């Protein structure tokens, strides 16, 4: 059976880099079962180009860290924001991601004229914006934001590992790996787990049913 051809990416929008102050925006951490979701916004300096910017997921951890230092040093402005596990459970991950992006944009010390967002939708902001599917590997401002969001979130999960070492957050960064799922069942749900995510929600339901059965 012939394979289905990949979906075509729409052409990048036309924008005037000479007269626009462009910020790239991306998030990190929608899929994990634990920890906040992070977002970053970056305005790059055309006079100080950074070589090797691309989707953070396609870079080694060491390369991401090196590029993150360059971005923070050479960018015109950058900001990182997050939404907590409680906000994710209250709002859902989509709306929490949009809120984190909005917070990151608001955290810039220079007001951009255009925001380019990775993905297929924009947060509600008082700013012209365009969503670009695959933008983290196609637009250098979004690539830079992807790198800052990813490195910030990874660092936060290493800190959570120091608080909750039994889960192995330093290894899986909260993603639902076999190790994480096994530790979750062994040690139960921590305060930093996202209770609306299926593996966590199902475990809580099992424990509640067990407790109810034991009480009868």
JSON list of C-alpha atoms in Angstrom, two decimals:
[
{"chain": "A", "resi": 1, "resn": "UNK", "atom": "CA", "xyz": [0.00, 0.00, 0.00]},
{"chain": "A", "resi": 2, "resn": "UNK", "atom": "CA", "xyz": [1.52, 3.38, -0.96]},
{"chain": "A", "resi": 3, "resn": "UNK", "atom": "CA", "xyz": [2.37, 5.65, 1.92]},
{"chain": "A", "resi": 4, "resn": "UNK", "atom": "CA", "xyz": [0.35, 8.80, 2.45]},
{"chain": "A", "resi": 5, "resn": "UNK", "atom": "CA", "xyz": [2.40, 11.84, 1.41]},
{"chain": "A", "resi": 6, "resn": "UNK", "atom": "CA", "xyz": [3.28, 14.24, 4.21]},
{"chain": "A", "resi": 7, "resn": "UNK", "atom": "CA", "xyz": [1.08, 17.28, 4.67]},
{"chain": "A", "resi": 8, "resn": "UNK", "atom": "CA", "xyz": [2.37, 20.30, 2.80]},
{"chain": "A", "resi": 9, "resn": "UNK", "atom": "CA", "xyz": [3.47, 23.23, 4.93]},
{"chain": "A", "resi": 10, "resn": "UNK", "atom": "CA", "xyz": [2.02, 26.53, 3.87]},
{"chain": "A", "resi": 11, "resn": "UNK", "atom": "CA", "xyz": [4.55, 29.12, 2.73]},
{"chain": "A", "resi": 12, "resn": "UNK", "atom": "CA", "xyz": [6.00, 31.34, 5.42]},
{"chain": "A", "resi": 13, "resn": "UNK", "atom": "CA", "xyz": [4.17, 34.66, 5.76]},
{"chain": "A", "resi": 14, "resn": "UNK", "atom": "CA", "xyz": [5.83, 37.68, 4.23]},
{"chain": "A", "resi": 15, "resn": "UNK", "atom": "CA", "xyz": [7.13, 40.18, 6.73]},
{"chain": "A", "resi": 16, "resn": "UNK", "atom": "CA", "xyz": [9.50, 43.12, 6.54]},
{"chain": "A", "resi": 17, "resn": "UNK", "atom": "CA", "xyz": [12.37, 42.38, 8.90]},
{"chain": "A", "resi": 18, "resn": "UNK", "atom": "CA", "xyz": [13.76, 45.88, 8.34]},
{"chain": "A", "resi": 19, "resn": "UNK", "atom": "CA", "xyz": [10.63, 47.57, 9.68]},
{"chain": "A", "resi": 20, "resn": "UNK", "atom": "CA", "xyz": [9.16, 44.94, 12.01]},
{"chain": "A", "resi": 21, "resn": "UNK", "atom": "CA", "xyz": [10.26, 44.06, 15.52]},
{"chain": "A", "resi": 22, "resn": "UNK", "atom": "CA", "xyz": [9.56, 40.32, 15.41]},
{"chain": "A", "resi": 23, "resn": "UNK", "atom": "CA", "xyz": [9.35, 38.02, 18.38]},
{"chain": "A", "resi": 24, "resn": "UNK", "atom": "CA", "xyz": [9.27, 34.25, 18.08]},
{"chain": "A", "resi": 25, "resn": "UNK", "atom": "CA", "xyz": [7.20, 32.31, 20.61]},
{"chain": "A", "resi": 26, "resn": "UNK", "atom": "CA", "xyz": [7.15, 28.62, 21.51]},
{"chain": "A", "resi": 27, "resn": "UNK", "atom": "CA", "xyz": [6.25, 26.39, 24.43]},
{"chain": "A", "resi": 28, "resn": "UNK", "atom": "CA", "xyz": [7.72, 23.27, 26.00]},
{"chain": "A", "resi": 29, "resn": "UNK", "atom": "CA", "xyz": [6.10, 20.62, 28.13]},
{"chain": "A", "resi": 30, "resn": "UNK", "atom": "CA", "xyz": [2.59, 19.95, 26.86]},
{"chain": "A", "resi": 31, "resn": "UNK", "atom": "CA", "xyz": [2.97, 16.16, 27.00]},
{"chain": "A", "resi": 32, "resn": "UNK", "atom": "CA", "xyz": [4.54, 15.46, 30.42]},
{"chain": "A", "resi": 33, "resn": "UNK", "atom": "CA", "xyz": [2.55, 14.16, 33.37]},
{"chain": "A", "resi": 34, "resn": "UNK", "atom": "CA", "xyz": [4.30, 16.47, 35.83]},
{"chain": "A", "resi": 35, "resn": "UNK", "atom": "CA", "xyz": [5.74, 19.94, 36.13]},
{"chain": "A", "resi": 36, "resn": "UNK", "atom": "CA", "xyz": [4.74, 23.27, 34.60]},
{"chain": "A", "resi": 37, "resn": "UNK", "atom": "CA", "xyz": [4.41, 24.11, 30.94]},
{"chain": "A", "resi": 38, "resn": "UNK", "atom": "CA", "xyz": [6.95, 26.73, 29.85]},
{"chain": "A", "resi": 39, "resn": "UNK", "atom": "CA", "xyz": [6.94, 29.30, 27.05]},
{"chain": "A", "resi": 40, "resn": "UNK", "atom": "CA", "xyz": [9.54, 31.71, 25.75]},
{"chain": "A", "resi": 41, "resn": "UNK", "atom": "CA", "xyz": [9.47, 34.80, 23.55]},
{"chain": "A", "resi": 42, "resn": "UNK", "atom": "CA", "xyz": [12.59, 36.06, 21.78]},
{"chain": "A", "resi": 43, "resn": "UNK", "atom": "CA", "xyz": [13.45, 39.12, 19.70]},
{"chain": "A", "resi": 44, "resn": "UNK", "atom": "CA", "xyz": [16.73, 38.46, 17.90]},
{"chain": "A", "resi": 45, "resn": "UNK", "atom": "CA", "xyz": [19.29, 41.10, 16.95]},
{"chain": "A", "resi": 46, "resn": "UNK", "atom": "CA", "xyz": [20.01, 40.99, 13.18]},
{"chain": "A", "resi": 47, "resn": "UNK", "atom": "CA", "xyz": [23.40, 42.56, 13.87]},
{"chain": "A", "resi": 48, "resn": "UNK", "atom": "CA", "xyz": [24.36, 39.65, 16.14]},
{"chain": "A", "resi": 49, "resn": "UNK", "atom": "CA", "xyz": [23.35, 36.47, 14.28]},
{"chain": "A", "resi": 50, "resn": "UNK", "atom": "CA", "xyz": [23.35, 33.13, 16.09]},
{"chain": "A", "resi": 51, "resn": "UNK", "atom": "CA", "xyz": [24.41, 30.14, 14.02]},
{"chain": "A", "resi": 52, "resn": "UNK", "atom": "CA", "xyz": [22.75, 26.74, 14.36]},
{"chain": "A", "resi": 53, "resn": "UNK", "atom": "CA", "xyz": [19.28, 27.74, 15.53]},
{"chain": "A", "resi": 54, "resn": "UNK", "atom": "CA", "xyz": [16.71, 25.02, 14.90]},
{"chain": "A", "resi": 55, "resn": "UNK", "atom": "CA", "xyz": [13.95, 23.04, 16.63]},
{"chain": "A", "resi": 56, "resn": "UNK", "atom": "CA", "xyz": [15.19, 22.34, 20.17]},
{"chain": "A", "resi": 57, "resn": "UNK", "atom": "CA", "xyz": [14.07, 18.70, 19.91]},
{"chain": "A", "resi": 58, "resn": "UNK", "atom": "CA", "xyz": [16.60, 18.15, 17.12]},
{"chain": "A", "resi": 59, "resn": "UNK", "atom": "CA", "xyz": [19.54, 19.37, 19.21]},
{"chain": "A", "resi": 60, "resn": "UNK", "atom": "CA", "xyz": [21.57, 17.58, 21.85]},
{"chain": "A", "resi": 61, "resn": "UNK", "atom": "CA", "xyz": [21.17, 18.79, 25.42]},
{"chain": "A", "resi": 62, "resn": "UNK", "atom": "CA", "xyz": [24.69, 20.22, 25.36]},
{"chain": "A", "resi": 63, "resn": "UNK", "atom": "CA", "xyz": [24.05, 22.11, 22.12]},
{"chain": "A", "resi": 64, "resn": "UNK", "atom": "CA", "xyz": [20.75, 23.47, 23.46]},
{"chain": "A", "resi": 65, "resn": "UNK", "atom": "CA", "xyz": [22.48, 24.78, 26.57]},
{"chain": "A", "resi": 66, "resn": "UNK", "atom": "CA", "xyz": [25.24, 26.44, 24.53]},
{"chain": "A", "resi": 67, "resn": "UNK", "atom": "CA", "xyz": [22.72, 28.09, 22.21]},
{"chain": "A", "resi": 68, "resn": "UNK", "atom": "CA", "xyz": [20.56, 29.20, 25.14]},
{"chain": "A", "resi": 69, "resn": "UNK", "atom": "CA", "xyz": [23.53, 31.13, 26.53]},
{"chain": "A", "resi": 70, "resn": "UNK", "atom": "CA", "xyz": [24.09, 32.79, 23.15]},
{"chain": "A", "resi": 71, "resn": "UNK", "atom": "CA", "xyz": [20.41, 33.68, 22.84]},
{"chain": "A", "resi": 72, "resn": "UNK", "atom": "CA", "xyz": [20.24, 35.24, 26.31]},
{"chain": "A", "resi": 73, "resn": "UNK", "atom": "CA", "xyz": [23.46, 37.15, 25.60]},
{"chain": "A", "resi": 74, "resn": "UNK", "atom": "CA", "xyz": [22.80, 38.42, 22.08]},
{"chain": "A", "resi": 75, "resn": "UNK", "atom": "CA", "xyz": [19.01, 38.79, 21.76]},
{"chain": "A", "resi": 76, "resn": "UNK", "atom": "CA", "xyz": [17.42, 42.24, 21.77]},
{"chain": "A", "resi": 77, "resn": "UNK", "atom": "CA", "xyz": [14.94, 40.91, 24.34]},
{"chain": "A", "resi": 78, "resn": "UNK", "atom": "CA", "xyz": [13.85, 37.55, 25.69]},
{"chain": "A", "resi": 79, "resn": "UNK", "atom": "CA", "xyz": [11.48, 36.29, 28.36]},
{"chain": "A", "resi": 80, "resn": "UNK", "atom": "CA", "xyz": [10.47, 32.92, 29.80]},
{"chain": "A", "resi": 81, "resn": "UNK", "atom": "CA", "xyz": [7.17, 32.21, 31.54]},
{"chain": "A", "resi": 82, "resn": "UNK", "atom": "CA", "xyz": [5.28, 29.21, 32.85]},
{"chain": "A", "resi": 83, "resn": "UNK", "atom": "CA", "xyz": [1.91, 27.89, 33.92]},
{"chain": "A", "resi": 84, "resn": "UNK", "atom": "CA", "xyz": [1.79, 25.66, 36.96]},
{"chain": "A", "resi": 85, "resn": "UNK", "atom": "CA", "xyz": [0.39, 22.15, 37.25]},
{"chain": "A", "resi": 86, "resn": "UNK", "atom": "CA", "xyz": [-2.65, 23.59, 39.06]},
{"chain": "A", "resi": 87, "resn": "UNK", "atom": "CA", "xyz": [-3.28, 26.04, 36.22]},
{"chain": "A", "resi": 88, "resn": "UNK", "atom": "CA", "xyz": [-2.95, 23.23, 33.68]},
{"chain": "A", "resi": 89, "resn": "UNK", "atom": "CA", "xyz": [-5.51, 21.14, 35.56]},
{"chain": "A", "resi": 90, "resn": "UNK", "atom": "CA", "xyz": [-7.83, 24.13, 35.92]},
{"chain": "A", "resi": 91, "resn": "UNK", "atom": "CA", "xyz": [-7.59, 25.51, 32.38]},
{"chain": "A", "resi": 92, "resn": "UNK", "atom": "CA", "xyz": [-6.50, 22.43, 30.32]},
{"chain": "A", "resi": 93, "resn": "UNK", "atom": "CA", "xyz": [-3.11, 22.21, 28.64]},
{"chain": "A", "resi": 94, "resn": "UNK", "atom": "CA", "xyz": [-4.06, 24.14, 25.50]},
{"chain": "A", "resi": 95, "resn": "UNK", "atom": "CA", "xyz": [-5.28, 27.20, 27.38]},
{"chain": "A", "resi": 96, "resn": "UNK", "atom": "CA", "xyz": [-2.41, 26.95, 29.87]},
{"chain": "A", "resi": 97, "resn": "UNK", "atom": "CA", "xyz": [0.09, 26.89, 26.99]},
{"chain": "A", "resi": 98, "resn": "UNK", "atom": "CA", "xyz": [-1.56, 29.94, 25.45]},
{"chain": "A", "resi": 99, "resn": "UNK", "atom": "CA", "xyz": [-1.43, 31.73, 28.82]},
{"chain": "A", "resi": 100, "resn": "UNK", "atom": "CA", "xyz": [2.26, 30.90, 29.26]},
{"chain": "A", "resi": 101, "resn": "UNK", "atom": "CA", "xyz": [2.95, 32.30, 25.78]},
{"chain": "A", "resi": 102, "resn": "UNK", "atom": "CA", "xyz": [1.04, 35.47, 26.61]},
{"chain": "A", "resi": 103, "resn": "UNK", "atom": "CA", "xyz": [3.01, 35.86, 29.83]},
{"chain": "A", "resi": 104, "resn": "UNK", "atom": "CA", "xyz": [6.28, 35.42, 27.94]},
{"chain": "A", "resi": 105, "resn": "UNK", "atom": "CA", "xyz": [5.35, 38.08, 25.37]},
{"chain": "A", "resi": 106, "resn": "UNK", "atom": "CA", "xyz": [4.29, 40.45, 28.16]},
{"chain": "A", "resi": 107, "resn": "UNK", "atom": "CA", "xyz": [7.64, 39.83, 29.84]},
{"chain": "A", "resi": 108, "resn": "UNK", "atom": "CA", "xyz": [9.67, 41.28, 26.96]},
{"chain": "A", "resi": 109, "resn": "UNK", "atom": "CA", "xyz": [11.24, 44.65, 27.75]},
{"chain": "A", "resi": 110, "resn": "UNK", "atom": "CA", "xyz": [10.81, 45.69, 24.10]},
{"chain": "A", "resi": 111, "resn": "UNK", "atom": "CA", "xyz": [7.33, 45.64, 22.61]},
{"chain": "A", "resi": 112, "resn": "UNK", "atom": "CA", "xyz": [7.35, 43.69, 19.33]},
{"chain": "A", "resi": 113, "resn": "UNK", "atom": "CA", "xyz": [5.22, 44.66, 16.35]},
{"chain": "A", "resi": 114, "resn": "UNK", "atom": "CA", "xyz": [4.67, 41.05, 15.23]},
{"chain": "A", "resi": 115, "resn": "UNK", "atom": "CA", "xyz": [4.61, 37.72, 17.07]},
{"chain": "A", "resi": 116, "resn": "UNK", "atom": "CA", "xyz": [5.31, 34.48, 15.21]},
{"chain": "A", "resi": 117, "resn": "UNK", "atom": "CA", "xyz": [3.93, 31.49, 17.08]},
{"chain": "A", "resi": 118, "resn": "UNK", "atom": "CA", "xyz": [4.90, 27.85, 16.63]},
{"chain": "A", "resi": 119, "resn": "UNK", "atom": "CA", "xyz": [1.85, 25.73, 15.88]},
{"chain": "A", "resi": 120, "resn": "UNK", "atom": "CA", "xyz": [-1.58, 26.29, 14.42]},
{"chain": "A", "resi": 121, "resn": "UNK", "atom": "CA", "xyz": [-3.07, 28.93, 16.70]},
{"chain": "A", "resi": 122, "resn": "UNK", "atom": "CA", "xyz": [-2.15, 32.17, 18.40]},
{"chain": "A", "resi": 123, "resn": "UNK", "atom": "CA", "xyz": [-2.76, 33.25, 21.98]},
{"chain": "A", "resi": 124, "resn": "UNK", "atom": "CA", "xyz": [-5.18, 36.12, 22.52]},
{"chain": "A", "resi": 125, "resn": "UNK", "atom": "CA", "xyz": [-2.86, 39.14, 22.59]},
{"chain": "A", "resi": 126, "resn": "UNK", "atom": "CA", "xyz": [-3.05, 42.81, 21.63]},
{"chain": "A", "resi": 127, "resn": "UNK", "atom": "CA", "xyz": [-0.44, 42.30, 18.95]},
{"chain": "A", "resi": 128, "resn": "UNK", "atom": "CA", "xyz": [-0.37, 41.13, 15.35]},
{"chain": "A", "resi": 129, "resn": "UNK", "atom": "CA", "xyz": [0.54, 37.48, 15.25]},
{"chain": "A", "resi": 130, "resn": "UNK", "atom": "CA", "xyz": [0.78, 34.56, 12.88]},
{"chain": "A", "resi": 131, "resn": "UNK", "atom": "CA", "xyz": [0.84, 30.86, 13.74]},
{"chain": "A", "resi": 132, "resn": "UNK", "atom": "CA", "xyz": [3.33, 28.78, 11.75]},
{"chain": "A", "resi": 133, "resn": "UNK", "atom": "CA", "xyz": [3.18, 24.98, 11.79]},
{"chain": "A", "resi": 134, "resn": "UNK", "atom": "CA", "xyz": [6.70, 23.66, 12.16]},
{"chain": "A", "resi": 135, "resn": "UNK", "atom": "CA", "xyz": [7.89, 27.18, 12.88]},
{"chain": "A", "resi": 136, "resn": "UNK", "atom": "CA", "xyz": [10.42, 25.99, 15.43]},
{"chain": "A", "resi": 137, "resn": "UNK", "atom": "CA", "xyz": [12.46, 24.58, 12.54]},
{"chain": "A", "resi": 138, "resn": "UNK", "atom": "CA", "xyz": [11.60, 27.23, 9.94]},
{"chain": "A", "resi": 139, "resn": "UNK", "atom": "CA", "xyz": [11.84, 30.62, 11.66]},
{"chain": "A", "resi": 140, "resn": "UNK", "atom": "CA", "xyz": [14.95, 31.48, 13.65]},
{"chain": "A", "resi": 141, "resn": "UNK", "atom": "CA", "xyz": [13.07, 33.59, 16.22]},
{"chain": "A", "resi": 142, "resn": "UNK", "atom": "CA", "xyz": [10.79, 30.65, 16.98]},
{"chain": "A", "resi": 143, "resn": "UNK", "atom": "CA", "xyz": [13.76, 28.27, 17.07]},
{"chain": "A", "resi": 144, "resn": "UNK", "atom": "CA", "xyz": [15.37, 30.52, 19.68]},
{"chain": "A", "resi": 145, "resn": "UNK", "atom": "CA", "xyz": [12.18, 30.57, 21.74]},
{"chain": "A", "resi": 146, "resn": "UNK", "atom": "CA", "xyz": [11.95, 26.78, 21.47]},
{"chain": "A", "resi": 147, "resn": "UNK", "atom": "CA", "xyz": [15.48, 26.43, 22.84]},
{"chain": "A", "resi": 148, "resn": "UNK", "atom": "CA", "xyz": [14.90, 28.80, 25.78]},
{"chain": "A", "resi": 149, "resn": "UNK", "atom": "CA", "xyz": [11.60, 27.16, 26.72]},
{"chain": "A", "resi": 150, "resn": "UNK", "atom": "CA", "xyz": [13.05, 23.64, 26.52]},
{"chain": "A", "resi": 151, "resn": "UNK", "atom": "CA", "xyz": [16.20, 24.38, 28.52]},
{"chain": "A", "resi": 152, "resn": "UNK", "atom": "CA", "xyz": [14.24, 26.28, 31.18]},
{"chain": "A", "resi": 153, "resn": "UNK", "atom": "CA", "xyz": [11.77, 23.44, 31.59]},
{"chain": "A", "resi": 154, "resn": "UNK", "atom": "CA", "xyz": [14.48, 20.78, 31.73]},
{"chain": "A", "resi": 155, "resn": "UNK", "atom": "CA", "xyz": [16.25, 22.77, 34.46]},
{"chain": "A", "resi": 156, "resn": "UNK", "atom": "CA", "xyz": [12.99, 23.06, 36.40]},
{"chain": "A", "resi": 157, "resn": "UNK", "atom": "CA", "xyz": [12.46, 19.30, 36.27]},
{"chain": "A", "resi": 158, "resn": "UNK", "atom": "CA", "xyz": [15.98, 18.70, 37.58]},
{"chain": "A", "resi": 159, "resn": "UNK", "atom": "CA", "xyz": [15.04, 20.95, 40.50]},
{"chain": "A", "resi": 160, "resn": "UNK", "atom": "CA", "xyz": [11.83, 18.96, 41.02]},
{"chain": "A", "resi": 161, "resn": "UNK", "atom": "CA", "xyz": [13.95, 15.81, 41.09]},
{"chain": "A", "resi": 162, "resn": "UNK", "atom": "CA", "xyz": [15.79, 17.24, 44.10]},
{"chain": "A", "resi": 163, "resn": "UNK", "atom": "CA", "xyz": [12.42, 17.61, 45.86]},
{"chain": "A", "resi": 164, "resn": "UNK", "atom": "CA", "xyz": [10.93, 14.30, 44.69]},
{"chain": "A", "resi": 165, "resn": "UNK", "atom": "CA", "xyz": [13.88, 12.02, 43.83]},
{"chain": "A", "resi": 166, "resn": "UNK", "atom": "CA", "xyz": [11.82, 8.83, 43.78]},
{"chain": "A", "resi": 167, "resn": "UNK", "atom": "CA", "xyz": [10.19, 9.64, 40.42]},
{"chain": "A", "resi": 168, "resn": "UNK", "atom": "CA", "xyz": [13.33, 10.13, 38.30]},
{"chain": "A", "resi": 169, "resn": "UNK", "atom": "CA", "xyz": [12.32, 13.54, 36.95]},
{"chain": "A", "resi": 170, "resn": "UNK", "atom": "CA", "xyz": [15.95, 14.24, 36.04]},
{"chain": "A", "resi": 171, "resn": "UNK", "atom": "CA", "xyz": [15.83, 11.36, 33.55]},
{"chain": "A", "resi": 172, "resn": "UNK", "atom": "CA", "xyz": [12.43, 11.58, 31.86]},
{"chain": "A", "resi": 173, "resn": "UNK", "atom": "CA", "xyz": [11.58, 15.25, 32.58]},
{"chain": "A", "resi": 174, "resn": "UNK", "atom": "CA", "xyz": [8.03, 14.27, 33.49]},
{"chain": "A", "resi": 175, "resn": "UNK", "atom": "CA", "xyz": [7.16, 12.52, 30.24]},
{"chain": "A", "resi": 176, "resn": "UNK", "atom": "CA", "xyz": [5.16, 9.26, 30.49]},
{"chain": "A", "resi": 177, "resn": "UNK", "atom": "CA", "xyz": [8.07, 6.86, 30.03]},
{"chain": "A", "resi": 178, "resn": "UNK", "atom": "CA", "xyz": [7.97, 3.30, 31.34]},
{"chain": "A", "resi": 179, "resn": "UNK", "atom": "CA", "xyz": [10.19, 4.38, 34.24]},
{"chain": "A", "resi": 180, "resn": "UNK", "atom": "CA", "xyz": [7.93, 7.28, 35.16]},
{"chain": "A", "resi": 181, "resn": "UNK", "atom": "CA", "xyz": [4.75, 5.20, 34.99]},
{"chain": "A", "resi": 182, "resn": "UNK", "atom": "CA", "xyz": [6.32, 2.49, 37.15]},
{"chain": "A", "resi": 183, "resn": "UNK", "atom": "CA", "xyz": [7.50, 5.00, 39.75]},
{"chain": "A", "resi": 184, "resn": "UNK", "atom": "CA", "xyz": [4.10, 6.69, 39.70]},
{"chain": "A", "resi": 185, "resn": "UNK", "atom": "CA", "xyz": [2.37, 3.43, 40.58]},
{"chain": "A", "resi": 186, "resn": "UNK", "atom": "CA", "xyz": [4.99, 2.62, 43.20]},
{"chain": "A", "resi": 187, "resn": "UNK", "atom": "CA", "xyz": [5.08, 5.97, 44.97]},
{"chain": "A", "resi": 188, "resn": "UNK", "atom": "CA", "xyz": [1.70, 7.50, 44.16]},
{"chain": "A", "resi": 189, "resn": "UNK", "atom": "CA", "xyz": [0.81, 10.95, 42.90]},
{"chain": "A", "resi": 190, "resn": "UNK", "atom": "CA", "xyz": [3.00, 13.88, 43.96]},
{"chain": "A", "resi": 191, "resn": "UNK", "atom": "CA", "xyz": [1.91, 17.52, 44.31]},
{"chain": "A", "resi": 192, "resn": "UNK", "atom": "CA", "xyz": [3.58, 18.33, 40.98]},
{"chain": "A", "resi": 193, "resn": "UNK", "atom": "CA", "xyz": [1.72, 15.73, 38.90]},
{"chain": "A", "resi": 194, "resn": "UNK", "atom": "CA", "xyz": [-1.00, 16.90, 36.52]},
{"chain": "A", "resi": 195, "resn": "UNK", "atom": "CA", "xyz": [-4.13, 15.30, 37.91]},
{"chain": "A", "resi": 196, "resn": "UNK", "atom": "CA", "xyz": [-6.22, 15.68, 34.75]},
{"chain": "A", "resi": 197, "resn": "UNK", "atom": "CA", "xyz": [-3.76, 13.65, 32.64]},
{"chain": "A", "resi": 198, "resn": "UNK", "atom": "CA", "xyz": [-5.03, 10.12, 32.02]},
{"chain": "A", "resi": 199, "resn": "UNK", "atom": "CA", "xyz": [-2.33, 8.02, 33.77]},
{"chain": "A", "resi": 200, "resn": "UNK", "atom": "CA", "xyz": [-2.49, 10.23, 36.87]},
{"chain": "A", "resi": 201, "resn": "UNK", "atom": "CA", "xyz": [-6.27, 10.56, 36.80]},
{"chain": "A", "resi": 202, "resn": "UNK", "atom": "CA", "xyz": [-6.72, 6.81, 36.38]},
{"chain": "A", "resi": 203, "resn": "UNK", "atom": "CA", "xyz": [-4.37, 6.03, 39.27]},
{"chain": "A", "resi": 204, "resn": "UNK", "atom": "CA", "xyz": [-6.22, 8.46, 41.53]},
{"chain": "A", "resi": 205, "resn": "UNK", "atom": "CA", "xyz": [-9.51, 6.81, 40.55]},
{"chain": "A", "resi": 206, "resn": "UNK", "atom": "CA", "xyz": [-8.07, 3.36, 41.34]},
{"chain": "A", "resi": 207, "resn": "UNK", "atom": "CA", "xyz": [-6.88, 4.53, 44.74]},
{"chain": "A", "resi": 208, "resn": "UNK", "atom": "CA", "xyz": [-10.23, 6.16, 45.47]},
{"chain": "A", "resi": 209, "resn": "UNK", "atom": "CA", "xyz": [-12.09, 2.99, 44.50]},
{"chain": "A", "resi": 210, "resn": "UNK", "atom": "CA", "xyz": [-9.75, 0.89, 46.65]},
{"chain": "A", "resi": 211, "resn": "UNK", "atom": "CA", "xyz": [-10.25, 3.22, 49.61]},
{"chain": "A", "resi": 212, "resn": "UNK", "atom": "CA", "xyz": [-14.02, 3.15, 49.13]},
{"chain": "A", "resi": 213, "resn": "UNK", "atom": "CA", "xyz": [-14.00, -0.65, 48.97]},
{"chain": "A", "resi": 214, "resn": "UNK", "atom": "CA", "xyz": [-11.92, -0.87, 52.11]},
{"chain": "A", "resi": 215, "resn": "UNK", "atom": "CA", "xyz": [-14.29, 1.42, 53.95]},
{"chain": "A", "resi": 216, "resn": "UNK", "atom": "CA", "xyz": [-17.33, -0.77, 53.34]}
]
